[in-house]
PDB file of C-alpha atoms in Angstrom:
ATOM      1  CA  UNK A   5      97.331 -48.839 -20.073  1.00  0.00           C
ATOM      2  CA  UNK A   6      98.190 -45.459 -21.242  1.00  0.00           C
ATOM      3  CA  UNK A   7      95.725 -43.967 -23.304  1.00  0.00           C
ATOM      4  CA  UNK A   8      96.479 -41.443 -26.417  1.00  0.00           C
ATOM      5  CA  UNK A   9      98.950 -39.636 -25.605  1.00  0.00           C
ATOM      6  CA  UNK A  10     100.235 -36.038 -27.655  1.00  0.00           C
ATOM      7  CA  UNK A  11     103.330 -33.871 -27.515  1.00  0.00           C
ATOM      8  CA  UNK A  12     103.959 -31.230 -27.570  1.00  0.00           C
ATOM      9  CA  UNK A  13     100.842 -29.571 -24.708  1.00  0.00           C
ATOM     10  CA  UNK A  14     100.946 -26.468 -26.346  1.00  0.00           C
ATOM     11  CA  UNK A  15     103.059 -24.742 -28.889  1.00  0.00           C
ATOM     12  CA  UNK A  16     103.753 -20.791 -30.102  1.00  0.00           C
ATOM     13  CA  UNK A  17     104.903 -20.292 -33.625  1.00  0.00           C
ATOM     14  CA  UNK A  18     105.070 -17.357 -35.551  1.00  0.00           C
ATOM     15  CA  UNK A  19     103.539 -16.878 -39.587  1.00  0.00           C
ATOM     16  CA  UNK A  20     106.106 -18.904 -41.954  1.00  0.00           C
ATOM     17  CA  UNK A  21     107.797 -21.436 -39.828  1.00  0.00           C
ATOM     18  CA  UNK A  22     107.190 -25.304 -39.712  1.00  0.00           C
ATOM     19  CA  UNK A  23     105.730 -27.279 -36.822  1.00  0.00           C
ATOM     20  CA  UNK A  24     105.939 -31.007 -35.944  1.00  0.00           C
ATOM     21  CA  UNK A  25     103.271 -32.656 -33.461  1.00  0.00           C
ATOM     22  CA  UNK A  26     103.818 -35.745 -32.512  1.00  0.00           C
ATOM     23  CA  UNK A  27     101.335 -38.490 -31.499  1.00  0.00           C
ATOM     24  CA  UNK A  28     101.215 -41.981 -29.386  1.00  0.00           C
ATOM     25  CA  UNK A  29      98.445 -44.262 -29.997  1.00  0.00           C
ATOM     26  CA  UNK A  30      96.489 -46.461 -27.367  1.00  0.00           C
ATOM     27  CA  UNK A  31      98.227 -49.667 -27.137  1.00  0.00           C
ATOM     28  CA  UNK A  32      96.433 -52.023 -29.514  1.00  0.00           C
ATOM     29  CA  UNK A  33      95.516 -49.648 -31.817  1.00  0.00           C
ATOM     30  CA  UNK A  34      97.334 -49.237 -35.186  1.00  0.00           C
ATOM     31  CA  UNK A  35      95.271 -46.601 -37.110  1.00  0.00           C
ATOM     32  CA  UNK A  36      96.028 -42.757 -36.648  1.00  0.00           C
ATOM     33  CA  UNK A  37      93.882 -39.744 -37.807  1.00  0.00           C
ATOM     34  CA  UNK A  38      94.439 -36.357 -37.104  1.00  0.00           C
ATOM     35  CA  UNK A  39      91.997 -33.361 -36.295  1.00  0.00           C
ATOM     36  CA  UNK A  40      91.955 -29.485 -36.309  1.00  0.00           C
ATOM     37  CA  UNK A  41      89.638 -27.840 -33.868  1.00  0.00           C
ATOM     38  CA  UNK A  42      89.295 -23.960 -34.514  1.00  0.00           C
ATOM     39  CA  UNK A  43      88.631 -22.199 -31.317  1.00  0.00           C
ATOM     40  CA  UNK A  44      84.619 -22.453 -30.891  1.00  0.00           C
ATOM     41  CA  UNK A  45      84.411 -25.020 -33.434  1.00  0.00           C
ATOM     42  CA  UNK A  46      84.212 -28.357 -33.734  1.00  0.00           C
ATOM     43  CA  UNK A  47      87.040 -30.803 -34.739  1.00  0.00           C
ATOM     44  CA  UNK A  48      88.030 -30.781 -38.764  1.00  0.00           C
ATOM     45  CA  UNK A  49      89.351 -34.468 -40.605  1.00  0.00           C
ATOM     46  CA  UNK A  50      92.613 -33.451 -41.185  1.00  0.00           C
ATOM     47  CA  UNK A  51      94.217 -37.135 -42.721  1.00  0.00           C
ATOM     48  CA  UNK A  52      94.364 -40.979 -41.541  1.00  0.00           C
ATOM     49  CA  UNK A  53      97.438 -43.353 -41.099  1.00  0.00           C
ATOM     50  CA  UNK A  54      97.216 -46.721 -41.477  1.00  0.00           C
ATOM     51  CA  UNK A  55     100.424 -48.998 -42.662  1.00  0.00           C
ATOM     52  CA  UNK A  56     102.374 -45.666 -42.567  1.00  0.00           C
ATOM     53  CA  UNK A  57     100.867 -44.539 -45.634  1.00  0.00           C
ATOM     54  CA  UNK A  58      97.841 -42.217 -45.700  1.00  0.00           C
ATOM     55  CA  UNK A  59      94.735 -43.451 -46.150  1.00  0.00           C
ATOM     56  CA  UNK A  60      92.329 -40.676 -46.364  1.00  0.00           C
ATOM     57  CA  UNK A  61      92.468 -36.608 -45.935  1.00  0.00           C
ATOM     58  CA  UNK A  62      90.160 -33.571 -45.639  1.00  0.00           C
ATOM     59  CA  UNK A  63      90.096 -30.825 -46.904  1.00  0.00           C
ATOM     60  CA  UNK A  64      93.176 -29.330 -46.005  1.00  0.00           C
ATOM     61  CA  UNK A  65      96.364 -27.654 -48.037  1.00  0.00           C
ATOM     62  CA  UNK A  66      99.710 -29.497 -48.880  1.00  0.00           C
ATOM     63  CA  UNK A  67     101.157 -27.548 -46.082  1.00  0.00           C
ATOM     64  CA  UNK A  68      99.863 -30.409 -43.817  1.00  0.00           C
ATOM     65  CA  UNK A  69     101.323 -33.291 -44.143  1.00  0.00           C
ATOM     66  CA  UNK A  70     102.138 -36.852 -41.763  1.00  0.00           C
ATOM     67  CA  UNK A  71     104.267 -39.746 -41.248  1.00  0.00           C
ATOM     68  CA  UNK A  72     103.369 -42.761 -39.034  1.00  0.00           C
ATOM     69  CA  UNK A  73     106.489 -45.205 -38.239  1.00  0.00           C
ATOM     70  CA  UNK A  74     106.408 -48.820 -37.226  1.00  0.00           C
ATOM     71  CA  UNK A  75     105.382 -48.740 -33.889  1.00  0.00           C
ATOM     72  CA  UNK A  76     102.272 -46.853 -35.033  1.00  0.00           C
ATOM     73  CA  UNK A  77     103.077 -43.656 -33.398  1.00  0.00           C
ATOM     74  CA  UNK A  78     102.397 -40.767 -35.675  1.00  0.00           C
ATOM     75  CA  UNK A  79     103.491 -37.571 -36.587  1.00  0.00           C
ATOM     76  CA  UNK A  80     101.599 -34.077 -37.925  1.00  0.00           C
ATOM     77  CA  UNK A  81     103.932 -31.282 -40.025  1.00  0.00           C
ATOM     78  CA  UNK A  82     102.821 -28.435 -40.648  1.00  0.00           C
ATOM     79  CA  UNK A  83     104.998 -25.778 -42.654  1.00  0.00           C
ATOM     80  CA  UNK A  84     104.626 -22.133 -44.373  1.00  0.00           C
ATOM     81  CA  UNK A  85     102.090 -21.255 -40.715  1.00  0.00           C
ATOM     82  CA  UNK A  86      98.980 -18.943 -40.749  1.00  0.00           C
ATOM     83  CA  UNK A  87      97.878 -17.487 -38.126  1.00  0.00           C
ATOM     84  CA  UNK A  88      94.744 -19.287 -38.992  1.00  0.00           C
ATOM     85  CA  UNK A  89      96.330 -22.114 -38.485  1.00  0.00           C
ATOM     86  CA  UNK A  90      96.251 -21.643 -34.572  1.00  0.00           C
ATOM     87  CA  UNK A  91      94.060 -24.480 -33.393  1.00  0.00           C
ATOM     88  CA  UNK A  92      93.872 -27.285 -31.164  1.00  0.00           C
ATOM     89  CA  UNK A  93      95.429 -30.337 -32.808  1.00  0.00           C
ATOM     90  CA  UNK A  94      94.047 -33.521 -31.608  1.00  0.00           C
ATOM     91  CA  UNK A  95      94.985 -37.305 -32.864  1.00  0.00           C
ATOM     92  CA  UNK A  96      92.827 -40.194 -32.263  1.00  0.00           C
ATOM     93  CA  UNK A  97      93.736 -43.838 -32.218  1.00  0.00           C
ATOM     94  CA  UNK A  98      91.769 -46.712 -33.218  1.00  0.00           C
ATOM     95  CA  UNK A  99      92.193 -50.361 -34.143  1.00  0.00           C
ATOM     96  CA  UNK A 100      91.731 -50.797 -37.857  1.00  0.00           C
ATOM     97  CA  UNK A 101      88.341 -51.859 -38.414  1.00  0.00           C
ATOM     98  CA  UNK A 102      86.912 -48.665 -39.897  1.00  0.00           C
ATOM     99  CA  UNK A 103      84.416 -47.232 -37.676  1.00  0.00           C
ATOM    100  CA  UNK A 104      83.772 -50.044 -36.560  1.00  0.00           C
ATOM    101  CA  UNK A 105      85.636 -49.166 -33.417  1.00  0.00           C
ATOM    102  CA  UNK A 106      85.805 -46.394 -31.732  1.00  0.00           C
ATOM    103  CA  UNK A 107      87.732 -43.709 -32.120  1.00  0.00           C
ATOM    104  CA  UNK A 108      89.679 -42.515 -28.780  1.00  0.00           C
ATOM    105  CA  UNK A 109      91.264 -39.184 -28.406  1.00  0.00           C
ATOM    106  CA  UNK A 110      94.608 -37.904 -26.827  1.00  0.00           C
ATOM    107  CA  UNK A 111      94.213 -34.384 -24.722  1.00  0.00           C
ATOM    108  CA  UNK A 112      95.418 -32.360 -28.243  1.00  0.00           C
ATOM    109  CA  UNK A 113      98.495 -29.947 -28.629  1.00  0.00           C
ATOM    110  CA  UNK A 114      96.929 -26.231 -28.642  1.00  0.00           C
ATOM    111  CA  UNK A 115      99.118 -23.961 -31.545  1.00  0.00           C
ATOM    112  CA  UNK A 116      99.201 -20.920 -31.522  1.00  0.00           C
ATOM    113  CA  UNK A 117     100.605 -18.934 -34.585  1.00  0.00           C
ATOM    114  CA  UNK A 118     101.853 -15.268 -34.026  1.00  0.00           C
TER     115      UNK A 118
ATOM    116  CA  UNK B   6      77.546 -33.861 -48.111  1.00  0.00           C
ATOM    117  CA  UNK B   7      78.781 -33.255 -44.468  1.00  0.00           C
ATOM    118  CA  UNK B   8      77.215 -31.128 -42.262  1.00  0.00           C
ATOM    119  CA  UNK B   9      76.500 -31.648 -38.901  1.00  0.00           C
ATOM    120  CA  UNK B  10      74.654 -29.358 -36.887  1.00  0.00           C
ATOM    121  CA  UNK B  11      73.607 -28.305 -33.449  1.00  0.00           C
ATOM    122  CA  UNK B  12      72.024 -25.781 -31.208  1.00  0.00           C
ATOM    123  CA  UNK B  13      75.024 -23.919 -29.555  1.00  0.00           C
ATOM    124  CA  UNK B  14      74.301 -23.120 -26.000  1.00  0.00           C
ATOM    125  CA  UNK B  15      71.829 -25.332 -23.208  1.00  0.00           C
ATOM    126  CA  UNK B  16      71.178 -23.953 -19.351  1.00  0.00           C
ATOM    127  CA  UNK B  17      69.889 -26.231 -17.640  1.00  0.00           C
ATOM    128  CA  UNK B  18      69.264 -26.312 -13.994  1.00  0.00           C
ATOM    129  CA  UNK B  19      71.309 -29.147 -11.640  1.00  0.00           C
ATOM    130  CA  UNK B  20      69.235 -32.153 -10.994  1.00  0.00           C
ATOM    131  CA  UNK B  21      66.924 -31.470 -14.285  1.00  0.00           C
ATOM    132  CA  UNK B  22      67.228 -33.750 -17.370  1.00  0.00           C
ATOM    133  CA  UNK B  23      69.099 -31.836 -20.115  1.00  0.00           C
ATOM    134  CA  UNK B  24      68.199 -32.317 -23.961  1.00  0.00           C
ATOM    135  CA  UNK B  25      70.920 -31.892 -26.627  1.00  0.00           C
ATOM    136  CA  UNK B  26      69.917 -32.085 -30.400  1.00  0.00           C
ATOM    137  CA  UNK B  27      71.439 -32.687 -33.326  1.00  0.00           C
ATOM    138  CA  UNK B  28      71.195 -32.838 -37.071  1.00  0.00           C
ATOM    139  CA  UNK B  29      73.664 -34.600 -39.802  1.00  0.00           C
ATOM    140  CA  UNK B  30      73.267 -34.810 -43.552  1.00  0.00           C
ATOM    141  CA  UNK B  31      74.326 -38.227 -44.639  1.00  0.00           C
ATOM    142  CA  UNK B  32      72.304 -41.133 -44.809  1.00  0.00           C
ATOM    143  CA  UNK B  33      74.609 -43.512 -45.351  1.00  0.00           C
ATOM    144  CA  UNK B  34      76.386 -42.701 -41.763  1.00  0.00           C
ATOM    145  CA  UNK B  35      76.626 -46.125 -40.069  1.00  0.00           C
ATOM    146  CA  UNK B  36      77.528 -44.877 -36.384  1.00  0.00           C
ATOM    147  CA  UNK B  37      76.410 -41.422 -34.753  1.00  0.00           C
ATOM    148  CA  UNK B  38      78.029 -40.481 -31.701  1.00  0.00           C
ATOM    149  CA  UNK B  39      78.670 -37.718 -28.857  1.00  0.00           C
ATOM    150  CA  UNK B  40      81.671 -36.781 -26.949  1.00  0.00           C
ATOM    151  CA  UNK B  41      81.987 -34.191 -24.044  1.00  0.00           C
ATOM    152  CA  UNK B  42      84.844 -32.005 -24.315  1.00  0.00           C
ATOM    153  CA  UNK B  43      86.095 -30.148 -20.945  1.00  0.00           C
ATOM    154  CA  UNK B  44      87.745 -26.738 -20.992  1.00  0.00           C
ATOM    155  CA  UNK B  45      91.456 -27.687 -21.657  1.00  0.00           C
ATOM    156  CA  UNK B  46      90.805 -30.830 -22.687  1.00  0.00           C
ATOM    157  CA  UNK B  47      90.356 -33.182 -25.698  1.00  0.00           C
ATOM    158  CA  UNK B  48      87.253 -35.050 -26.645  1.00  0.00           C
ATOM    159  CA  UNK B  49      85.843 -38.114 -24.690  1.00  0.00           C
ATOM    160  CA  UNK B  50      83.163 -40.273 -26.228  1.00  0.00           C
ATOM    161  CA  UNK B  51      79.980 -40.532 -23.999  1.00  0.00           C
ATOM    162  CA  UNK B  52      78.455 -42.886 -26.366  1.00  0.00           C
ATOM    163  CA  UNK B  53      77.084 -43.718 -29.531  1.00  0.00           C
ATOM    164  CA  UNK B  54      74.552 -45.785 -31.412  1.00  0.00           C
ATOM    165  CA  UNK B  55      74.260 -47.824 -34.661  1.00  0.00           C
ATOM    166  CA  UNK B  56      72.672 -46.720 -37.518  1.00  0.00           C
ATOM    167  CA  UNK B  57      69.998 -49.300 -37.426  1.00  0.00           C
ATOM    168  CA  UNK B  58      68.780 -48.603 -33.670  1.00  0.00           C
ATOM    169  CA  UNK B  59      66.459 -46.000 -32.847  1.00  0.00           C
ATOM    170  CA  UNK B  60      68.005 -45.900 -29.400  1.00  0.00           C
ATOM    171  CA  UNK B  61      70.155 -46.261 -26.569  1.00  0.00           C
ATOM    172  CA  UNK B  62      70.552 -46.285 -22.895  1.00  0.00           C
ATOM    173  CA  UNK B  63      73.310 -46.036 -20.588  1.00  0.00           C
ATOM    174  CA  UNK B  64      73.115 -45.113 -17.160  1.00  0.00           C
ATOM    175  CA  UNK B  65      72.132 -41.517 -17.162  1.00  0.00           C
ATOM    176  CA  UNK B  66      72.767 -41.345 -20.727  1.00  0.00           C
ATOM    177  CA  UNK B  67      69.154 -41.623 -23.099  1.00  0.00           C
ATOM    178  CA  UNK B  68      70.499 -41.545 -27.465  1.00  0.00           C
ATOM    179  CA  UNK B  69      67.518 -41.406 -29.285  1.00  0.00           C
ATOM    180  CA  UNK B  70      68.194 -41.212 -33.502  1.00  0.00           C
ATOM    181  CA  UNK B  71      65.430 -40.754 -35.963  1.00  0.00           C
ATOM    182  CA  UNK B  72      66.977 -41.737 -39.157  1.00  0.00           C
ATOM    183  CA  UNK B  73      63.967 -40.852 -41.691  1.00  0.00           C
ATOM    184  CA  UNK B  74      64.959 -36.875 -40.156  1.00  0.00           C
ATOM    185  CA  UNK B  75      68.428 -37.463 -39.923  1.00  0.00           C
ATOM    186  CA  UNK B  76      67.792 -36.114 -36.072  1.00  0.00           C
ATOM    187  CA  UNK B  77      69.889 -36.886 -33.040  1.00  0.00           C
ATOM    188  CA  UNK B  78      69.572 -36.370 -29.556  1.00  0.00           C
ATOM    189  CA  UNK B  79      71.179 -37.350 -26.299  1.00  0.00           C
ATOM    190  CA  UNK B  80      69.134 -36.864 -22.822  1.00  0.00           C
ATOM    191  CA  UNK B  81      71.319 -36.696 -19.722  1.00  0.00           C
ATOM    192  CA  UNK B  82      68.986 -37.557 -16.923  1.00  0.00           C
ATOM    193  CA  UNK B  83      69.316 -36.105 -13.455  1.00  0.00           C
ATOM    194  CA  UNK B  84      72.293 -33.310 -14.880  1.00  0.00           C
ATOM    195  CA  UNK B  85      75.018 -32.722 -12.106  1.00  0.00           C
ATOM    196  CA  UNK B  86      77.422 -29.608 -12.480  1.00  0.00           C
ATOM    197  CA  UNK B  87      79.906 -31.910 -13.483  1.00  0.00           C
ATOM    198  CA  UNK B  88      77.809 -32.158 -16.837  1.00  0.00           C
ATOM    199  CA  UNK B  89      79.010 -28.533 -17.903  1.00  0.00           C
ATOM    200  CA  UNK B  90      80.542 -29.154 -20.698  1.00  0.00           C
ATOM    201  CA  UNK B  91      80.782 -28.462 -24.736  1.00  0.00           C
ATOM    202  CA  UNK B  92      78.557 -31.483 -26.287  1.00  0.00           C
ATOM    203  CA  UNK B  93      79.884 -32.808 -29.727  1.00  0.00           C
ATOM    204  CA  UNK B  94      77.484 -34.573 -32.085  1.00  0.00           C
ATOM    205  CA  UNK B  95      79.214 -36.597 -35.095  1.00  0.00           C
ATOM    206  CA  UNK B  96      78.222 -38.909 -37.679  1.00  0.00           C
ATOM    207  CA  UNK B  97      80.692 -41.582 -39.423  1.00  0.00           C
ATOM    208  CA  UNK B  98      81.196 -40.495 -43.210  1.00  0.00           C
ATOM    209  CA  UNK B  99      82.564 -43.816 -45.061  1.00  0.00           C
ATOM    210  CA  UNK B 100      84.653 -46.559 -42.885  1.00  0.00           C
ATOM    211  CA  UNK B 101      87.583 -43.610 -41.773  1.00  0.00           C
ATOM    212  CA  UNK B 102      86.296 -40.480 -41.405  1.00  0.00           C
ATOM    213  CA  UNK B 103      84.427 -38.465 -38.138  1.00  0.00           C
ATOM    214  CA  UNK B 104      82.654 -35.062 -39.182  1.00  0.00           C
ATOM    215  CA  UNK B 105      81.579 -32.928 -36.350  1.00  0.00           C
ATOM    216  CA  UNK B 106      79.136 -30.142 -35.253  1.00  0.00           C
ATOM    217  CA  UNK B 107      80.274 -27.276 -34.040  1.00  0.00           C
ATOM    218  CA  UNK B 108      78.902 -28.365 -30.439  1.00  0.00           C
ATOM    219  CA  UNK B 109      76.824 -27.399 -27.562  1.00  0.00           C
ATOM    220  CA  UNK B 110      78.182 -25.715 -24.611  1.00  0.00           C
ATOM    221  CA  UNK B 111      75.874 -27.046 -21.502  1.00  0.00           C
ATOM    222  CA  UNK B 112      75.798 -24.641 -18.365  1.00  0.00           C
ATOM    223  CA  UNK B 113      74.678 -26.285 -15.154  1.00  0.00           C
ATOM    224  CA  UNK B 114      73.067 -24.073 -12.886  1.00  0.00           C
ATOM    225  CA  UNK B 115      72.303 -24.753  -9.060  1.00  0.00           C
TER     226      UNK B 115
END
């Protein structure tokens, strides 16, 4: 059983362009959220799928924005970059019953924005 | 409000117990947990505990939460090198959300 799985592994932009990361959830699960993690910091809410709508978000700009598609798999955009927008980008997968259940994570895509 | 927070660095010598602690802000958090993050990799949950327990075992893993402090910690008894680590703490904010600390990196030392 594969577990969360993210592509791309890493990623180099430069300031202005758009960026899609894409995400695979555990099998079984059908809830997506998405996290920033600044280097030496810890991981940041970004937004939540569920249904293919969004459910919840952070604190974060209309720059970053999602899609989720039938099969659950999920998708991050992120356009207009900043170079402090270089992070590691990690999804996590759940089943939906809220916190309920754990939240597992995929190995992240690490951006980084020149 | 959301803030979780943590001491940032633990050396700790291989074989010892190591101690990580932890403080979060809301009190209506209904799970607390901690994942271990390698270098290069994304986050794996070690455990975590309901808000109603005041603690929880597994295997070399010792969660002990004190809800009236809003204080967390997580004891890793007899701490191998494969320990070394960053340590995250994070507390469930409504039914959705995770919000972290900033995390503790642990340094196992022969």
């Amino acid at each position: 059983d594969a577990g969360v799985t993210q592509s791309p592994t890493h990623l180099i932009k430069t300031r202005g362009q758009q960026v899609t990361l894409r995400c695979s959830p555990k099998s079984g699960h059908d809830t997506v959220s998405w996290y920033q993690q600044a280097l030496g910091q810890g991981p940041q809410f970004i937004f939540q799928y569920y249904e293919e709508e969004e459910r919840q978000r952070g604190n974060f700009p209309d720059r970053f924005s999602g899609h989720q598609f039938p099969n659950y798999s999920s998708e991050l955009n992120v356009n207009a970059l900043l170079l402090g927008d270089s992070a590691l980008y990690l999804c996590a997968s759940s089943p939906d019953r809220g916190l309920q259940e754990t939240q597992y994570f995929g190995p992240g895509t690490r951006l980084l924005v020149l | 409000g959301e803030d979780v927070e943590q001491s940032l660095f633990l050396s700790v010598r291989e074989g010892d117990s190591s101690v990580i602690n932890c403080t979060y802000t809301d009190s209506s958090s209904t799970y607390l947990y901690w994942y271990k993050q390698e270098p290069g990799a994304g986050l794996q949950l070690l455990t975590y505990i309901f808000s109603n327990m005041d603690m929880k075992q597994d295997q070399r893993l010792t969660v002990l939460l004190n809800k009236k402090d809003k204080h967390l910690s997580l004891r890793i008894a007899d701490t191998q090198t494969g320990d070394s680590a960053i340590y995250f703490c994070a507390e469930s904010i409504g039914d959705y959300k995770l919000s972290f600390g900033a995390g503790t990196t642990v340094t196992v030392r022969a």
